[in-house]
Coordinates of C-alpha atoms (C1' of nucleotides) in Angstrom, one line a residue:
Chain A
M1 CA 0.0 0.0 0.0
S2 CA 0.9 3.6 -0.7
A3 CA 4.0 5.3 0.8
V4 CA 3.6 4.0 4.4
D5 CA 5.5 0.9 5.4
R6 CA 2.8 -1.4 6.7
V7 CA 5.3 -3.3 8.8
D8 CA 6.1 -0.8 11.6
I9 CA 2.5 0.1 12.4
P10 CA 1.4 -1.6 15.6
K11 CA -1.0 -4.5 15.0
K12 CA -3.4 -3.1 17.5
A13 CA -3.6 0.2 15.8
I14 CA -4.9 -1.6 12.7
Y15 CA -7.7 -3.2 14.7
R16 CA -8.6 0.2 16.0
L17 CA -8.6 1.6 12.5
S18 CA -11.6 -0.7 11.7
I19 CA -13.4 0.6 14.7
Y20 CA -12.8 4.2 13.7
N21 CA -14.1 3.3 10.3
R22 CA -17.3 2.1 11.7
C23 CA -17.8 5.1 13.9
L24 CA -17.1 7.3 10.9
Q25 CA -19.8 5.6 8.8
R26 CA -22.3 6.7 11.4
L27 CA -21.0 10.3 11.2
V28 CA -21.3 10.1 7.4
E29 CA -24.9 9.0 7.6
N30 CA -25.6 12.0 10.0
E31 CA -23.9 14.2 7.4
Q32 CA -21.4 15.5 9.9
K33 CA -18.6 17.2 8.1
T34 CA -15.8 17.2 10.7
V35 CA -15.0 15.4 13.9
S36 CA -12.4 16.1 16.6
S37 CA -10.1 13.4 17.9
S38 CA -11.8 13.5 21.3
A39 CA -15.3 13.0 19.9
L40 CA -14.2 10.2 17.6
A41 CA -12.1 8.6 20.3
K42 CA -15.0 8.6 22.7
A43 CA -17.2 6.8 20.2
A44 CA -14.5 4.3 19.6
G45 CA -13.7 3.8 23.3
V46 CA -10.1 4.9 23.2
K47 CA -8.1 7.9 24.4
P48 CA -7.9 11.0 22.1
S49 CA -4.1 10.9 22.0
Q50 CA -4.2 7.3 20.9
L51 CA -6.5 8.1 18.1
R52 CA -4.3 10.9 16.9
K53 CA -1.2 8.7 17.0
D54 CA -3.0 5.9 15.2
L55 CA -4.0 8.2 12.4
A56 CA -0.6 9.8 12.2
Y57 CA 0.9 6.5 11.1
F58 CA -0.9 7.0 7.8
G59 CA -0.3 10.7 7.3
Q60 CA -1.8 14.1 8.3
F61 CA -5.5 14.4 7.8
G62 CA -6.6 16.8 10.4
T63 CA -6.9 20.6 10.5
R64 CA -5.5 22.1 13.7
G65 CA -8.2 23.9 15.6
L66 CA -10.9 22.1 13.6
G67 CA -10.6 18.4 13.6
Y68 CA -10.7 15.7 10.9
P69 CA -12.9 15.9 7.7
V70 CA -15.2 12.9 8.1
E71 CA -15.4 11.9 4.5
T72 CA -11.7 12.2 3.7
L73 CA -10.7 10.3 6.9
A74 CA -13.2 7.5 6.1
T75 CA -11.8 7.2 2.6
M76 CA -8.2 7.1 3.8
I77 CA -9.0 4.4 6.4
R78 CA -10.8 2.2 3.9
D79 CA -7.9 2.6 1.6
A80 CA -5.4 1.8 4.3
L81 CA -7.3 -1.3 5.2
G82 CA -7.4 -2.5 1.6
R83 CA -11.2 -2.1 1.5
E84 CA -11.3 0.2 -1.5
R85 CA -12.6 -2.8 -3.5
L86 CA -14.7 -5.8 -2.5
Q87 CA -12.6 -8.6 -1.2
P88 CA -13.9 -12.1 -2.1
V89 CA -13.8 -14.6 0.8
V90 CA -14.4 -18.4 0.9
L91 CA -15.8 -20.3 3.9
V92 CA -14.6 -23.8 4.6
G93 CA -16.7 -26.1 6.8
A94 CA -20.4 -25.3 6.6
G95 CA -21.3 -27.2 9.7
N96 CA -23.1 -25.7 12.7
L97 CA -21.0 -22.6 13.1
G98 CA -20.0 -22.3 9.5
S99 CA -23.6 -22.2 8.1
A100 CA -24.5 -19.6 10.7
L101 CA -21.7 -17.4 9.5
L102 CA -22.9 -17.9 5.9
R103 CA -26.2 -16.4 7.0
Y104 CA -24.6 -13.8 9.1
Q105 CA -25.1 -10.3 7.6
G106 CA -22.1 -8.7 9.3
F107 CA -19.6 -9.6 6.7
Q108 CA -21.6 -8.3 3.8
K109 CA -22.4 -5.2 5.8
E110 CA -18.7 -4.4 6.1
G111 CA -18.2 -5.1 2.4
F112 CA -16.9 -8.6 2.2
E113 CA -18.4 -11.0 -0.3
V114 CA -18.5 -14.7 0.6
V115 CA -18.3 -16.1 -2.9
A116 CA -18.3 -19.8 -2.1
A117 CA -18.5 -22.4 0.8
F118 CA -17.0 -25.8 0.9
D119 CA -17.9 -28.8 2.9
V120 CA -17.3 -32.6 2.9
D121 CA -21.0 -33.1 2.6
P122 CA -22.3 -30.2 0.5
E123 CA -25.7 -31.8 0.1
G124 CA -26.2 -32.1 3.9
V125 CA -25.8 -28.3 4.5
K126 CA -29.0 -26.7 5.4
A127 CA -29.0 -24.1 2.6
R128 CA -32.1 -22.4 3.8
G129 CA -31.5 -18.6 3.7
I130 CA -28.0 -19.1 2.4
G131 CA -27.3 -17.2 -0.8
V132 CA -23.9 -18.7 -1.2
P133 CA -23.1 -21.9 -3.3
V134 CA -21.8 -24.8 -1.2
Y135 CA -19.4 -27.0 -3.1
S136 CA -17.6 -30.3 -2.2
E137 CA -14.3 -29.6 -0.5
K138 CA -12.7 -31.4 -3.5
E139 CA -13.3 -28.3 -5.6
L140 CA -11.5 -26.1 -3.2
E141 CA -8.3 -25.7 -5.1
K142 CA -10.0 -25.2 -8.4
R143 CA -12.3 -22.5 -7.3
I144 CA -9.9 -20.6 -5.2
G145 CA -7.4 -20.5 -8.0
E146 CA -10.0 -19.4 -10.5
D147 CA -11.4 -16.5 -8.4
Q148 CA -8.0 -15.5 -7.0
V149 CA -9.4 -15.6 -3.5
K150 CA -7.0 -14.4 -0.8
L151 CA -9.2 -14.7 2.3
A152 CA -10.7 -17.8 3.9
I153 CA -12.9 -18.4 6.9
L154 CA -12.1 -21.8 8.4
C155 CA -14.7 -23.5 10.6
V156 CA -13.9 -27.2 10.5
P157 CA -13.3 -29.6 13.3
G158 CA -9.9 -29.3 14.9
N159 CA -8.6 -32.6 13.7
I160 CA -8.8 -31.6 10.0
A161 CA -8.1 -27.9 10.4
Q162 CA -4.4 -28.1 9.7
S163 CA -4.7 -30.1 6.5
L164 CA -7.3 -27.7 5.1
A165 CA -5.2 -24.8 6.1
N166 CA -2.4 -26.4 4.1
R167 CA -4.6 -26.7 1.1
L168 CA -5.8 -23.2 1.4
T169 CA -2.4 -21.6 1.5
E170 CA -1.1 -23.8 -1.3
A171 CA -4.1 -22.6 -3.4
G172 CA -3.0 -19.0 -2.8
V173 CA -5.0 -17.9 0.3
Q174 CA -3.0 -15.4 2.3
G175 CA -5.3 -14.7 5.3
I176 CA -7.2 -17.3 7.4
L177 CA -9.9 -16.4 9.9
N178 CA -9.6 -19.6 12.0
F179 CA -12.5 -20.7 14.2
S180 CA -11.0 -24.2 14.9
P181 CA -9.5 -24.5 18.4
V182 CA -6.0 -25.5 17.2
V183 CA -2.8 -23.7 16.5
L184 CA -2.3 -23.6 12.8
E185 CA 1.1 -23.8 11.2
V186 CA 1.3 -21.7 8.0
P187 CA 4.0 -20.1 5.8
A188 CA 5.4 -16.9 7.1
D189 CA 3.7 -14.8 4.5
V190 CA 0.2 -16.1 5.5
M191 CA -1.7 -14.5 8.3
V192 CA -3.9 -16.4 10.7
N193 CA -6.5 -14.7 12.9
N194 CA -7.8 -17.0 15.6
V195 CA -11.3 -16.7 16.9
D196 CA -11.5 -19.1 19.7
L197 CA -14.9 -18.9 21.3
A198 CA -14.4 -21.2 24.2
L199 CA -11.1 -19.5 25.0
E200 CA -12.8 -16.1 25.2
L201 CA -15.2 -17.5 27.7
E202 CA -12.4 -19.0 29.7
H203 CA -10.7 -15.7 29.7
L204 CA -13.7 -14.0 31.2
S205 CA -14.1 -16.8 33.7
F206 CA -10.7 -15.8 35.1
F207 CA -11.9 -12.4 36.1
V208 CA -15.2 -13.4 37.4
R209 CA -15.8 -14.8 40.9
Chain B
M1 CA -8.2 -17.0 43.9
S2 CA -5.2 -18.4 45.9
A3 CA -2.2 -16.2 46.9
V4 CA -1.4 -14.7 43.6
D5 CA -2.6 -11.2 42.8
R6 CA -4.6 -11.5 39.6
V7 CA -4.1 -7.9 38.8
D8 CA -0.4 -7.8 37.7
I9 CA -0.5 -10.8 35.4
P10 CA -0.5 -9.8 31.8
K11 CA -3.9 -10.3 30.2
K12 CA -2.4 -12.0 27.3
A13 CA -0.7 -14.5 29.6
I14 CA -4.2 -15.5 30.7
Y15 CA -5.3 -16.2 27.2
R16 CA -2.3 -18.4 26.7
L17 CA -3.1 -20.3 29.9
S18 CA -6.2 -21.5 28.2
I19 CA -4.2 -22.7 25.2
Y20 CA -1.7 -24.5 27.4
N21 CA -4.7 -26.1 29.2
R22 CA -6.0 -27.5 26.0
C23 CA -2.6 -28.9 24.9
L24 CA -2.2 -30.5 28.3
Q25 CA -5.6 -32.2 27.9
R26 CA -4.2 -34.0 24.9
L27 CA -1.1 -35.1 26.9
V28 CA -3.3 -36.3 29.7
E29 CA -5.2 -38.4 27.1
N30 CA -2.0 -39.8 25.9
E31 CA -1.0 -40.6 29.5
Q32 CA 2.2 -38.6 29.2
K33 CA 3.5 -37.9 32.7
T34 CA 5.8 -34.9 32.1
V35 CA 6.4 -32.3 29.5
S36 CA 9.2 -29.8 28.9
S37 CA 8.6 -26.1 28.3
S38 CA 9.9 -26.4 24.8
A39 CA 7.6 -29.3 23.9
L40 CA 4.5 -27.6 25.4
A41 CA 5.4 -24.3 24.0
K42 CA 5.7 -25.7 20.5
A43 CA 2.3 -27.3 20.8
A44 CA 0.8 -24.0 21.9
G45 CA 2.6 -21.9 19.3
V46 CA 4.7 -19.8 21.7
K47 CA 8.3 -19.5 22.7
P48 CA 9.6 -21.7 25.6
S49 CA 10.8 -18.7 27.6
Q50 CA 7.3 -17.2 27.4
L51 CA 5.7 -20.4 28.6
R52 CA 8.0 -20.6 31.6
K53 CA 7.4 -16.9 32.4
D54 CA 3.6 -17.4 32.1
L55 CA 3.6 -20.4 34.4
A56 CA 5.9 -18.6 36.9
Y57 CA 3.2 -16.0 37.5
F58 CA 1.4 -18.7 39.4
G59 CA 4.1 -20.5 41.2
Q60 CA 6.8 -23.1 40.7
F61 CA 5.5 -26.3 39.1
G62 CA 8.4 -27.7 37.2
T63 CA 11.4 -29.9 38.1
R64 CA 14.7 -28.7 36.7
G65 CA 16.1 -31.2 34.3
L66 CA 12.8 -32.9 33.9
G67 CA 10.0 -30.6 33.0
Y68 CA 6.4 -30.1 34.3
P69 CA 4.2 -32.9 35.6
V70 CA 1.3 -32.9 33.2
E71 CA -1.5 -33.7 35.6
T72 CA -0.4 -31.2 38.3
L73 CA 0.1 -28.5 35.8
A74 CA -3.3 -29.0 34.2
T75 CA -5.0 -28.9 37.6
M76 CA -3.2 -25.7 38.6
I77 CA -4.2 -24.0 35.3
R78 CA -7.8 -25.0 35.6
D79 CA -7.7 -23.7 39.1
A80 CA -6.1 -20.5 38.1
L81 CA -8.7 -20.0 35.4
G82 CA -11.5 -20.5 37.9
R83 CA -12.6 -23.6 36.0
E84 CA -12.5 -26.0 39.0
R85 CA -16.3 -26.0 38.9
L86 CA -18.8 -25.6 36.1
Q87 CA -19.6 -22.0 35.3
P88 CA -23.2 -21.3 34.3
V89 CA -23.6 -19.0 31.3
V90 CA -26.6 -17.4 29.7
L91 CA -27.0 -16.4 26.1
V92 CA -28.9 -13.3 25.0
G93 CA -30.2 -13.0 21.5
A94 CA -30.9 -16.3 19.9
G95 CA -31.0 -15.1 16.3
N96 CA -28.8 -16.3 13.5
L97 CA -25.5 -16.3 15.3
G98 CA -26.9 -16.9 18.8
S99 CA -28.7 -20.0 17.9
A100 CA -25.7 -21.4 16.2
L101 CA -23.7 -20.8 19.4
L102 CA -26.4 -22.6 21.3
R103 CA -25.8 -25.7 19.1
Y104 CA -22.1 -25.2 19.2
Q105 CA -20.4 -28.0 21.2
G106 CA -17.2 -26.1 21.9
F107 CA -18.5 -24.4 25.1
Q108 CA -19.7 -27.6 26.7
K109 CA -16.5 -29.3 25.7
E110 CA -14.5 -26.8 27.6
G111 CA -16.8 -27.1 30.6
F112 CA -19.2 -24.3 30.3
E113 CA -22.9 -24.9 30.8
V114 CA -25.3 -22.6 28.9
V115 CA -28.2 -22.7 31.3
A116 CA -30.6 -20.4 29.5
A117 CA -31.1 -18.3 26.4
F118 CA -33.2 -15.2 26.0
D119 CA -34.8 -13.6 23.0
V120 CA -37.5 -11.0 22.2
D121 CA -39.3 -13.8 20.3
P122 CA -38.6 -17.0 22.1
E123 CA -41.2 -18.9 20.1
G124 CA -39.6 -17.9 16.8
V125 CA -36.2 -19.5 17.7
K126 CA -35.6 -22.6 15.7
A127 CA -35.1 -24.9 18.7
R128 CA -34.2 -27.9 16.7
G129 CA -31.1 -29.5 18.2
I130 CA -30.9 -27.0 21.0
G131 CA -30.9 -28.5 24.5
V132 CA -31.2 -25.1 26.2
P133 CA -34.5 -23.4 27.2
V134 CA -35.2 -20.2 25.4
Y135 CA -37.1 -17.6 27.4
S136 CA -38.5 -14.2 26.7
E137 CA -36.0 -11.5 27.4
K138 CA -38.5 -10.2 30.0
E139 CA -37.5 -13.0 32.3
L140 CA -33.8 -12.1 32.1
E141 CA -33.5 -10.4 35.5
K142 CA -35.4 -13.1 37.3
R143 CA -33.5 -16.1 36.0
I144 CA -30.1 -14.5 36.2
G145 CA -30.7 -13.5 39.8
E146 CA -32.0 -17.0 40.7
D147 CA -29.2 -18.9 39.2
Q148 CA -26.4 -16.4 40.2
V149 CA -25.1 -16.4 36.7
K150 CA -22.0 -14.4 36.3
L151 CA -21.2 -14.9 32.6
A152 CA -23.3 -13.9 29.5
I153 CA -22.9 -14.2 25.8
L154 CA -24.5 -11.3 24.0
C155 CA -25.5 -11.6 20.3
V156 CA -28.2 -9.1 19.8
P157 CA -28.3 -6.3 17.1
G158 CA -26.0 -3.4 17.8
N159 CA -28.8 -0.9 18.4
I160 CA -30.1 -2.8 21.5
A161 CA -26.8 -4.2 22.7
Q162 CA -26.1 -1.4 25.2
S163 CA -29.5 -1.6 26.9
L164 CA -29.2 -5.3 27.3
A165 CA -25.7 -5.0 28.6
N166 CA -27.0 -2.6 31.2
R167 CA -29.7 -5.0 32.3
L168 CA -27.2 -7.9 32.5
T169 CA -24.8 -6.0 34.7
E170 CA -27.5 -4.8 36.9
A171 CA -28.7 -8.4 37.3
G172 CA -25.2 -9.3 38.5
V173 CA -23.4 -10.5 35.4
Q174 CA -19.7 -9.7 35.7
G175 CA -18.4 -10.9 32.3
I176 CA -19.9 -10.4 28.9
L177 CA -18.8 -12.1 25.7
N178 CA -20.0 -9.5 23.2
F179 CA -20.6 -10.4 19.6
S180 CA -22.4 -7.1 18.8
P181 CA -20.3 -4.7 16.8
V182 CA -20.5 -1.8 19.3
V183 CA -18.4 -0.5 22.1
L184 CA -20.2 -1.4 25.3
E185 CA -20.0 0.9 28.3
V186 CA -20.1 -1.1 31.6
P187 CA -19.2 -0.5 35.2
A188 CA -15.5 -0.9 36.0
D189 CA -15.9 -4.2 37.7
V190 CA -17.5 -5.8 34.7
M191 CA -15.3 -7.3 32.0
V192 CA -16.3 -7.2 28.3
N193 CA -14.7 -9.4 25.7
N194 CA -15.5 -8.3 22.2
V195 CA -15.6 -10.8 19.4
D196 CA -16.1 -8.8 16.3
L197 CA -16.2 -11.0 13.3
A198 CA -16.2 -8.4 10.5
L199 CA -13.4 -6.6 12.3
E200 CA -11.3 -9.7 12.3
L201 CA -11.8 -10.1 8.6
E202 CA -10.9 -6.4 8.0
H203 CA -7.7 -6.9 10.0
L204 CA -6.7 -9.8 7.7
S205 CA -7.6 -7.7 4.7
F206 CA -5.0 -5.2 5.7
F207 CA -2.2 -7.7 5.4
V208 CA -3.4 -9.3 2.2
R209 CA -2.7 -8.0 -1.2
Chain C
dA1 C1' 22.9 -33.2 30.9
dA2 C1' 18.6 -31.5 30.7
dG3 C1' 15.5 -28.0 31.7
dT4 C1' 13.4 -24.7 35.1
dG5 C1' 13.2 -20.0 37.2
dT6 C1' 14.3 -15.4 36.9
dG7 C1' 16.6 -10.9 36.7
dA8 C1' 17.8 -7.8 33.2
dA9 C1' 17.6 -6.1 28.4
dA10 C1' 14.9 -5.4 24.4
dA11 C1' 10.8 -4.5 22.0
dG12 C1' 6.4 -2.9 21.6
dT13 C1' 2.5 0.2 23.0
dT14 C1' 0.3 3.8 25.4
dT15 C1' 0.1 8.2 27.5
dC16 C1' 1.7 12.7 28.3
dA17 C1' 2.6 17.4 27.3
dC18 C1' 3.2 20.9 24.6
dA19 C1' 4.8 23.3 20.3
dG20 C1' 2.7 24.9 16.3
dC21 C1' -0.9 25.7 13.0
dG22 C1' -5.5 27.4 11.3
Chain D
dC1 C1' -8.5 29.8 21.1
dG2 C1' -9.0 25.0 19.8
dC3 C1' -7.2 21.0 18.3
dT4 C1' -3.8 18.4 15.7
dG5 C1' 0.9 16.3 15.3
dT6 C1' 4.7 14.4 17.7
dG7 C1' 8.8 13.7 20.4
dA8 C1' 9.8 12.0 24.8
dA9 C1' 8.4 9.5 29.0
dA10 C1' 5.9 5.8 31.1
dC11 C1' 4.3 1.5 30.9
dT12 C1' 3.6 -3.3 29.3
dT13 C1' 5.0 -7.5 27.4
dT14 C1' 8.4 -10.4 25.3
dT15 C1' 12.9 -12.3 24.8
dC16 C1' 17.4 -13.4 26.4
dA17 C1' 20.9 -15.5 29.0
dC18 C1' 22.4 -17.9 32.6
dA19 C1' 22.6 -19.4 37.5
dC20 C1' 20.8 -23.2 39.7
dT21 C1' 18.5 -27.7 40.7
dT22 C1' 17.5 -32.6 40.0

DNA sequence: AAGTGTGAAAAGTTTCACAGCG
DNA sequence: CGCTGTGAAACTTTTCACACTT
């Protein structure tokens, strides 16, 4: 991406960028023209100084004494996040959780298009309300290659997660959103994001007596 | 919990504790008696030194030259995580994602019991395959109070998430696993864990070109 | 010899404080 | 005056290196 070196920006700052983006969408809808770091930070649940620092990694967008122009800032964030164009995504494992995610509107709402799903038993998937074609996992390589898909959502049982991750990365996938409760081993240039539901509950459990 | 002050242990170390716990379960099944920091660290996807430091927050469990006793270590971690007894959990919002989570076996497998679910339209919930009673959200306060539930999973639309979070905390809930894409405001003694699916995809998107 | 436990260094992240611009 | 942009300080977390124990 542009002039900024993506490498030395804190990972956490990038998560926050998405949050800022969401807050900005609301401001756009309300036709607000500018927003101050303190107002936006409050909406995002962070400190103003942190917001300013986060944005500064990408350049100077604000006007001193005034704040940030809402539209411009939103555009730059979407750009920085690589969301300027629709990213196609595939989903692997349309079981219980997987098929719920297929029906989940949140991805579409944020501009991702789930273009295909794969399952060992594509006939068995309850396709009611799912507008995404479900293929046999055997077609995985073919379809990912054809559509140049770079992102995958993985929701298969733990025991087969690694082997599917291997197939995905070999087919060219560079980012995996992993719902399986296992530690995936992937090439260095592939990014894995783990969403481990039971683990999140356990973490809460620690703080609760 | 025991003698250790929970406050000055890094949050991330606690996440990792859950991962170690899971890896240890596999070792227990294989009847392995001891494990070295390097072996366990590899399974958990961290550095050996980090594993040792994490465990050291809770005491000394290893034997120099030998490693850690699998059973003892597993017990101490479960204890530290507050998992020595079953934690009851409620789920609020049995829509698309919520009802998938009700069917999801992962929570039960890690020893959480979802004791009740709430929805604005309890009749409308497709209860097929769900072994959890679904009540009207009006009964929320009553049932949480009765069962002394401390943990809640929140999967309602963003616009009503805050008001339900308020009701949950007032009813005595101390930990919320929040799937709604909003920043919740809660009292300082309540812990919120956000699982924001679209945000995780966006984060991946940043690193993928 | 193998492998833990731990201070100290390094790296990463957040917060502060204020100069400087509109 | 209000609010951004940013070095420097403070804080947190990770990694290193090695003394020490079995």
